[in-house]
mmCIF file of C-alpha atoms and ligand atoms in Angstrom:
data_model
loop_
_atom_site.group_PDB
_atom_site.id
_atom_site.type_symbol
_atom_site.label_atom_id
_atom_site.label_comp_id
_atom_site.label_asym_id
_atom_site.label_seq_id
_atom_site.Cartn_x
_atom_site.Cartn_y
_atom_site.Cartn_z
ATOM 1 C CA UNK A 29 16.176 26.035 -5.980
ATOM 2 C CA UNK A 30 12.911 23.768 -6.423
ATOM 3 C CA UNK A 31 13.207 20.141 -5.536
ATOM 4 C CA UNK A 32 10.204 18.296 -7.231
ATOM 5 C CA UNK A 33 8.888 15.554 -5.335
ATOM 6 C CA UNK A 34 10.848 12.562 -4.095
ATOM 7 C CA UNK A 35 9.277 9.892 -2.699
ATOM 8 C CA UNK A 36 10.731 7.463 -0.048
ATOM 9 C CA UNK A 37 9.309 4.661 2.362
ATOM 10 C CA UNK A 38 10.732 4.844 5.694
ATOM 11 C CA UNK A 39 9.944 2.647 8.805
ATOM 12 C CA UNK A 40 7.029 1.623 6.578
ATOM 13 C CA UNK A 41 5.574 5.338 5.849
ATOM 14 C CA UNK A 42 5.368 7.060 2.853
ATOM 15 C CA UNK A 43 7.766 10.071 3.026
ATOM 16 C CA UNK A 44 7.438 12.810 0.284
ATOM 17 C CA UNK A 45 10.147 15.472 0.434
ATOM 18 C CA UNK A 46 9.602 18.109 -1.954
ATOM 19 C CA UNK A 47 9.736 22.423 -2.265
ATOM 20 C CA UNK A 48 7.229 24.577 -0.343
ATOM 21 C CA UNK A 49 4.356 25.906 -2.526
ATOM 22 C CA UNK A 50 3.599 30.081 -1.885
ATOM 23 C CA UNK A 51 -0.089 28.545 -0.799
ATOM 24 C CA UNK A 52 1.678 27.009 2.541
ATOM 25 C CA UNK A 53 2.709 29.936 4.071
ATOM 26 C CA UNK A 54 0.217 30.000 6.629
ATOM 27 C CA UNK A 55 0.683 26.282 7.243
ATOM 28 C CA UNK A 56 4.737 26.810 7.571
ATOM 29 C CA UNK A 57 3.810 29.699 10.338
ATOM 30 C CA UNK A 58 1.705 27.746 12.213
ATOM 31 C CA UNK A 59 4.385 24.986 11.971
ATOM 32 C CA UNK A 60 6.883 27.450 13.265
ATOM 33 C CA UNK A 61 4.764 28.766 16.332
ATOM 34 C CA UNK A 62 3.917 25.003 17.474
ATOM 35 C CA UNK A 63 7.300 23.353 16.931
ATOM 36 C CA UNK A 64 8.951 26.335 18.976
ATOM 37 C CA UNK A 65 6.729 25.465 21.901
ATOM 38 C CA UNK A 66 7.556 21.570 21.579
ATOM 39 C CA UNK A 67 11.030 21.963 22.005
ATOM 40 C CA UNK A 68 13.357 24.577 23.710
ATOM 41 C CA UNK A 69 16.190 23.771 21.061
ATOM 42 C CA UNK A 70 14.920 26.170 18.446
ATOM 43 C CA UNK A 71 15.302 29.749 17.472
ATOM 44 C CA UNK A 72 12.295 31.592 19.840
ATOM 45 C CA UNK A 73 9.680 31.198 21.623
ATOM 46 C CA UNK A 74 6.613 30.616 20.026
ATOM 47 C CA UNK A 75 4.533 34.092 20.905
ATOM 48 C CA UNK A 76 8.250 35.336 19.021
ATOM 49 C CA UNK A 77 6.954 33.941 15.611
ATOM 50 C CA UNK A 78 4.950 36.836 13.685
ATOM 51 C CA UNK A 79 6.016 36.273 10.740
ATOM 52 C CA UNK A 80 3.055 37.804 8.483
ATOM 53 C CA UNK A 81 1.869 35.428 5.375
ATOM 54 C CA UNK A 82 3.369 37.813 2.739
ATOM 55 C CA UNK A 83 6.442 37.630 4.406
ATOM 56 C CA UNK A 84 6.609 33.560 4.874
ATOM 57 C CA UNK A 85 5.355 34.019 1.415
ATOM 58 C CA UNK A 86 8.776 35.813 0.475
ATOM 59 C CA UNK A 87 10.523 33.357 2.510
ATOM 60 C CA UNK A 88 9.440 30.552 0.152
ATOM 61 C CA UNK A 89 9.383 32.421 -3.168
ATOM 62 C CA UNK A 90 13.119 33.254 -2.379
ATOM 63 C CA UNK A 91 14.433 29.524 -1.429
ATOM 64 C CA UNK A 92 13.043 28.456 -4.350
ATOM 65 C CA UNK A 93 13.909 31.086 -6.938
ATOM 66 C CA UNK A 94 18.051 31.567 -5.587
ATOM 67 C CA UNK A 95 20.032 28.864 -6.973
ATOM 68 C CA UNK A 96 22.442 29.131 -3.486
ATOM 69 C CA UNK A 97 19.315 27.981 -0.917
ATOM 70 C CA UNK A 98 16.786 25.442 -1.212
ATOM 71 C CA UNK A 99 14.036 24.859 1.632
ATOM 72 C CA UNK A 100 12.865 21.178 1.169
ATOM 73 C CA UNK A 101 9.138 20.211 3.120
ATOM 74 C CA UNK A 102 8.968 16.798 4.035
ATOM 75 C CA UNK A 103 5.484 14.648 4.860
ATOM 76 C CA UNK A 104 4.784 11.818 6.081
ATOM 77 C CA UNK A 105 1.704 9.695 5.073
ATOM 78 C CA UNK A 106 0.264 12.315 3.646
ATOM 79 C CA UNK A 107 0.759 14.716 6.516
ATOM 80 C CA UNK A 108 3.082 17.621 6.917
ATOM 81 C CA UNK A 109 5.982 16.619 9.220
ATOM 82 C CA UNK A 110 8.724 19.647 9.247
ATOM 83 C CA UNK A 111 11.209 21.009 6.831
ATOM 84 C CA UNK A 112 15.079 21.444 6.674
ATOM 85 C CA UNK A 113 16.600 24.424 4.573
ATOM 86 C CA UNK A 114 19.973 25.598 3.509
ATOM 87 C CA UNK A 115 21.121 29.378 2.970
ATOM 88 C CA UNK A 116 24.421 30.616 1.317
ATOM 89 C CA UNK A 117 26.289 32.390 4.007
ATOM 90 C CA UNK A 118 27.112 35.050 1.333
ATOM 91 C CA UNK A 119 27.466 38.813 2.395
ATOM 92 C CA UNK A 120 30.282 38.826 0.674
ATOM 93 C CA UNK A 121 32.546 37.022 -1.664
ATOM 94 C CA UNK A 122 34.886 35.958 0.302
ATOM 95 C CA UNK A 123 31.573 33.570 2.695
ATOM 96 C CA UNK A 124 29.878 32.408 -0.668
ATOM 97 C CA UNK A 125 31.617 28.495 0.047
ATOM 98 C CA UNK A 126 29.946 28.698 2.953
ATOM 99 C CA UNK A 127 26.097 26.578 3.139
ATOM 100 C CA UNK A 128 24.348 27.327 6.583
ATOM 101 C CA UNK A 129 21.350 24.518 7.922
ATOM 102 C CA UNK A 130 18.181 24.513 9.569
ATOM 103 C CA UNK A 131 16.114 21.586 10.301
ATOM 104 C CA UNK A 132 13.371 20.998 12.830
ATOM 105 C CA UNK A 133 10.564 18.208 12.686
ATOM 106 C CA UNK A 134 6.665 18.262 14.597
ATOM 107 C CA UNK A 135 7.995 16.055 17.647
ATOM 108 C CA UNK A 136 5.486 13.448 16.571
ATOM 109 C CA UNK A 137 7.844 12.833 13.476
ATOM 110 C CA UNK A 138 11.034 12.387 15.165
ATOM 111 C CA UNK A 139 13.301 9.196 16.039
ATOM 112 C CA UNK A 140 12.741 7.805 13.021
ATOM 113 C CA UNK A 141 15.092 8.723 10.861
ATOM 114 C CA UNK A 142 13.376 11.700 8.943
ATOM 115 C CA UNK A 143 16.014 14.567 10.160
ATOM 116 C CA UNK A 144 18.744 11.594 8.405
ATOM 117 C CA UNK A 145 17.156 11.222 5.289
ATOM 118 C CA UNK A 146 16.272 15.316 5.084
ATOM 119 C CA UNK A 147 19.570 16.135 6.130
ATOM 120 C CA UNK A 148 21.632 13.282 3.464
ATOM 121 C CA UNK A 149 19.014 14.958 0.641
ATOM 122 C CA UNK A 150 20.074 18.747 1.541
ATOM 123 C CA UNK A 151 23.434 17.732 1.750
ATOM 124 C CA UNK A 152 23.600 16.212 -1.672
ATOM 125 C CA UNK A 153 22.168 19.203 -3.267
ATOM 126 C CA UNK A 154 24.757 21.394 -1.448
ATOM 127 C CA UNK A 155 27.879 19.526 -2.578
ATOM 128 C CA UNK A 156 26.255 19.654 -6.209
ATOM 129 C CA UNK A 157 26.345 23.501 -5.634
ATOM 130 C CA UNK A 158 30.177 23.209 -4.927
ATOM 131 C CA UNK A 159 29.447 24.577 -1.136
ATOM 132 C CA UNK A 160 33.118 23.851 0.293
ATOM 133 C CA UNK A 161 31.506 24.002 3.490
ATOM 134 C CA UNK A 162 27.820 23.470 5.631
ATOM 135 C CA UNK A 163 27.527 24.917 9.269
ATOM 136 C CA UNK A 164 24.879 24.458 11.634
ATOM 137 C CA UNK A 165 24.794 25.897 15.593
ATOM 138 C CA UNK A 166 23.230 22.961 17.999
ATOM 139 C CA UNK A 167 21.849 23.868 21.628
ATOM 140 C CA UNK A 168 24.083 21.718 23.768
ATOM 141 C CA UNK A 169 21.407 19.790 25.497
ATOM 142 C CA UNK A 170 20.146 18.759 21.829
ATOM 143 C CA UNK A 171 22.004 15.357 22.164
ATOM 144 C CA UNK A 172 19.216 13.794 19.818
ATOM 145 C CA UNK A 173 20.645 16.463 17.107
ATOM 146 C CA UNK A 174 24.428 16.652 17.771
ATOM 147 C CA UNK A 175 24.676 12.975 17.357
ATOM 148 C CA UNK A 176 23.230 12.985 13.832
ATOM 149 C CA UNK A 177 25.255 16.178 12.886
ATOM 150 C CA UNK A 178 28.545 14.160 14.291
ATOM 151 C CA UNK A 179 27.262 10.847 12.600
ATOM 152 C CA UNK A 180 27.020 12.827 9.246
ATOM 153 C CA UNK A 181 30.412 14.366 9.431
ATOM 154 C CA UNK A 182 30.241 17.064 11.048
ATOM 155 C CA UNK A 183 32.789 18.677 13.906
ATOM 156 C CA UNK A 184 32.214 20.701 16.816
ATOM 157 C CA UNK A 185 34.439 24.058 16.058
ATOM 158 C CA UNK A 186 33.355 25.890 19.405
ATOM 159 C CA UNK A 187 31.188 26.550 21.842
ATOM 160 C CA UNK A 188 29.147 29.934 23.099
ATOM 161 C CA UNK A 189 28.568 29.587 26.492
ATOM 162 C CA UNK A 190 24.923 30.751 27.872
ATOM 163 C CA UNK A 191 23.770 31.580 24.504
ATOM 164 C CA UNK A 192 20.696 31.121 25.226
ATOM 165 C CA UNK A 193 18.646 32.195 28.070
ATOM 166 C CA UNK A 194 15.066 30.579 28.783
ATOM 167 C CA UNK A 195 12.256 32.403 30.198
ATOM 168 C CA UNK A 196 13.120 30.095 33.285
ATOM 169 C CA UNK A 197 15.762 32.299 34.495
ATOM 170 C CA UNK A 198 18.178 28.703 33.033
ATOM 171 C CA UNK A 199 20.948 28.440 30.382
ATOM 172 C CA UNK A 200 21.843 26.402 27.550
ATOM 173 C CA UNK A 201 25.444 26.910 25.274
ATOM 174 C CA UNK A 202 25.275 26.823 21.490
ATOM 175 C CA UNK A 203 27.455 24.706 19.747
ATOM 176 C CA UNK A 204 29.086 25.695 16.332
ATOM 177 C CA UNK A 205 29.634 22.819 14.083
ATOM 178 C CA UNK A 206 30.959 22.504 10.617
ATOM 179 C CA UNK A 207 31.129 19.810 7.639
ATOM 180 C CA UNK A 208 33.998 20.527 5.051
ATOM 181 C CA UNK A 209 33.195 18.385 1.980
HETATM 182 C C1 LIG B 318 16.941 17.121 15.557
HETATM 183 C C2 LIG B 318 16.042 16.434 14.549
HETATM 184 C C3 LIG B 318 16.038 17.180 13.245
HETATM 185 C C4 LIG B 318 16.607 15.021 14.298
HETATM 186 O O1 LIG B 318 15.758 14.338 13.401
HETATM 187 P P1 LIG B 318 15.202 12.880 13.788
HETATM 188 O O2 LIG B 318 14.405 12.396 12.649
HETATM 189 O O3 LIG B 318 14.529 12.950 15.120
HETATM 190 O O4 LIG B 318 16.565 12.095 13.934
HETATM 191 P P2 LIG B 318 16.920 10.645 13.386
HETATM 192 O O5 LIG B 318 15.857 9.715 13.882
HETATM 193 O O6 LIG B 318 17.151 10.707 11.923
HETATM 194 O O7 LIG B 318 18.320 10.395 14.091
HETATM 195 C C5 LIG B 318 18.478 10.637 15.439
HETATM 196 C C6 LIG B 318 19.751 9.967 15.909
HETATM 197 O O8 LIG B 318 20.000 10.412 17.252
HETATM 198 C C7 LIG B 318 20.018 9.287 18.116
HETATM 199 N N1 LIG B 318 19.475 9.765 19.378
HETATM 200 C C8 LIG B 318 18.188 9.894 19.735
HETATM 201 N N2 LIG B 318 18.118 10.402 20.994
HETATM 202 C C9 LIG B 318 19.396 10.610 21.399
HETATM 203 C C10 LIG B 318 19.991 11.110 22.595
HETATM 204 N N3 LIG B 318 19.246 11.538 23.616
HETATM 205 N N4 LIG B 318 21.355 11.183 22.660
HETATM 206 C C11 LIG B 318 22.127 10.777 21.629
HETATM 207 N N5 LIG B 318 21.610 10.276 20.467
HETATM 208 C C12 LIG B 318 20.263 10.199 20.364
HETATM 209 C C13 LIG B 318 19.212 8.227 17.414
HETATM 210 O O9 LIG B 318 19.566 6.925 17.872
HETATM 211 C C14 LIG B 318 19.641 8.466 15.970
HETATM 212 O O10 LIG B 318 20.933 8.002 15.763
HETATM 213 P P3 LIG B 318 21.243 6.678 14.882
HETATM 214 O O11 LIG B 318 20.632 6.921 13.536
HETATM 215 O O12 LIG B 318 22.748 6.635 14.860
HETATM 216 O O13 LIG B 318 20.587 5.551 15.640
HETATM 217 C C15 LIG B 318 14.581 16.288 15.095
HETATM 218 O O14 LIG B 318 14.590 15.455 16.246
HETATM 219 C C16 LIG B 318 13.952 17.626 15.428
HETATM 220 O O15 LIG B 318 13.482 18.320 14.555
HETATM 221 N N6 LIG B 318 13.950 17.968 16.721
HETATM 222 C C17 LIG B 318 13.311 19.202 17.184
HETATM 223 C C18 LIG B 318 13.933 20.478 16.642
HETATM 224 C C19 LIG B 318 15.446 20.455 16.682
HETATM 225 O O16 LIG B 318 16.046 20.070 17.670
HETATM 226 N N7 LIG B 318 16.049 20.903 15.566
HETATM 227 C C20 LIG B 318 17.492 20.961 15.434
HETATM 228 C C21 LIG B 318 18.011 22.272 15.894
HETATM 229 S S1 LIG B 318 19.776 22.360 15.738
#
């Protein structure tokens, strides 16, 4: 799906939200490979990111070609500040109800209520779709992120424990969390 640009004003900055264009790619990889290093709540580690530019190329032509995933890019004065997506969970018939989320914002962009207003805007767009569902897994020292899931409806359906295992030798559970419209 393509979202055409919205425009917002948020703690007195000028928010854009918007689709990715196939000339970002390299700017959505480089995104990737710094915001993994800001934060240990994400996917990888950043020397794990090698995504090529054809393939973050596909990555964006997809979203915004299927009409069950949308990946929406949001900036903020101008600058580019992170992005939040949504994926049908489709393999099969029986998971297409099923919407799964990704968010993560450059650190310098957070506490402001971006990841609210991204998150309210995907949301929208997957109840339009008639997604009976949207799931999301949250590391469980992400407190910053598990509040805003919780304060946007969603509910904590389990817990992996040591799902994740740092570099550090340390662990950190994933939490599996669910919003039925
Ligand atoms: C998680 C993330 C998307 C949230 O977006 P954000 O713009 O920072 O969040 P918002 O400012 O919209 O809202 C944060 C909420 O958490 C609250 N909060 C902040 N720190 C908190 C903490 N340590 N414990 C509990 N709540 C906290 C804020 O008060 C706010 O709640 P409120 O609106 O009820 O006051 C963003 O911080 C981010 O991208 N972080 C790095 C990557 C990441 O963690 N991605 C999510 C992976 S599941």
């Amino acid at each position: 799906m393509l979202l055409a640009e919205e425009i917002y004003i948020l703690d007195d900055k000028k928010i854009v939200l918007r689709s990715a264009k196939l000339d970002e790619a390299q700017m959505l990889i480089d995104y990737l490979k710094t915001v993994t290093g800001e934060t240990r709540f994400l996917m990888s580690e950043p020397d794990e990111i090698q995504y090529t530019r054809k393939e973050e190329e596909q990555f964006i032509d997809k979203h915004n070609k299927a009409n069950d995933a949308l990946l929406i890019l949001a900036f903020v004065d101008g600058e580019y500040a992170g992005n939040c997506s949504f994926e049908s969970k489709a393999g099969s018939r029986r998971s297409r109800h099923r919407a799964g989320i990704g968010i993560a914002l450059f650190q310098k962009y957070t506490g402001f209520g971006l990841g609210r207003l991204m998150l309210n805007r995907l949301l929208t767009e997957i109840k339009n779709l008639e997604f009976e569902q949207a799931e999301l897994t949250v590391a469980g020292s992400n407190k910053r992120a598990y509040h805003l899931y919780e304060s946007l409806g969603f509910k904590e359906c389990g817990r992996i424990p040591n799902a994740n295992k740092y570099d550090d030798g340390t662990y950190d559970e994933d939490i599996l969390m669910v919003l039925q419209f």
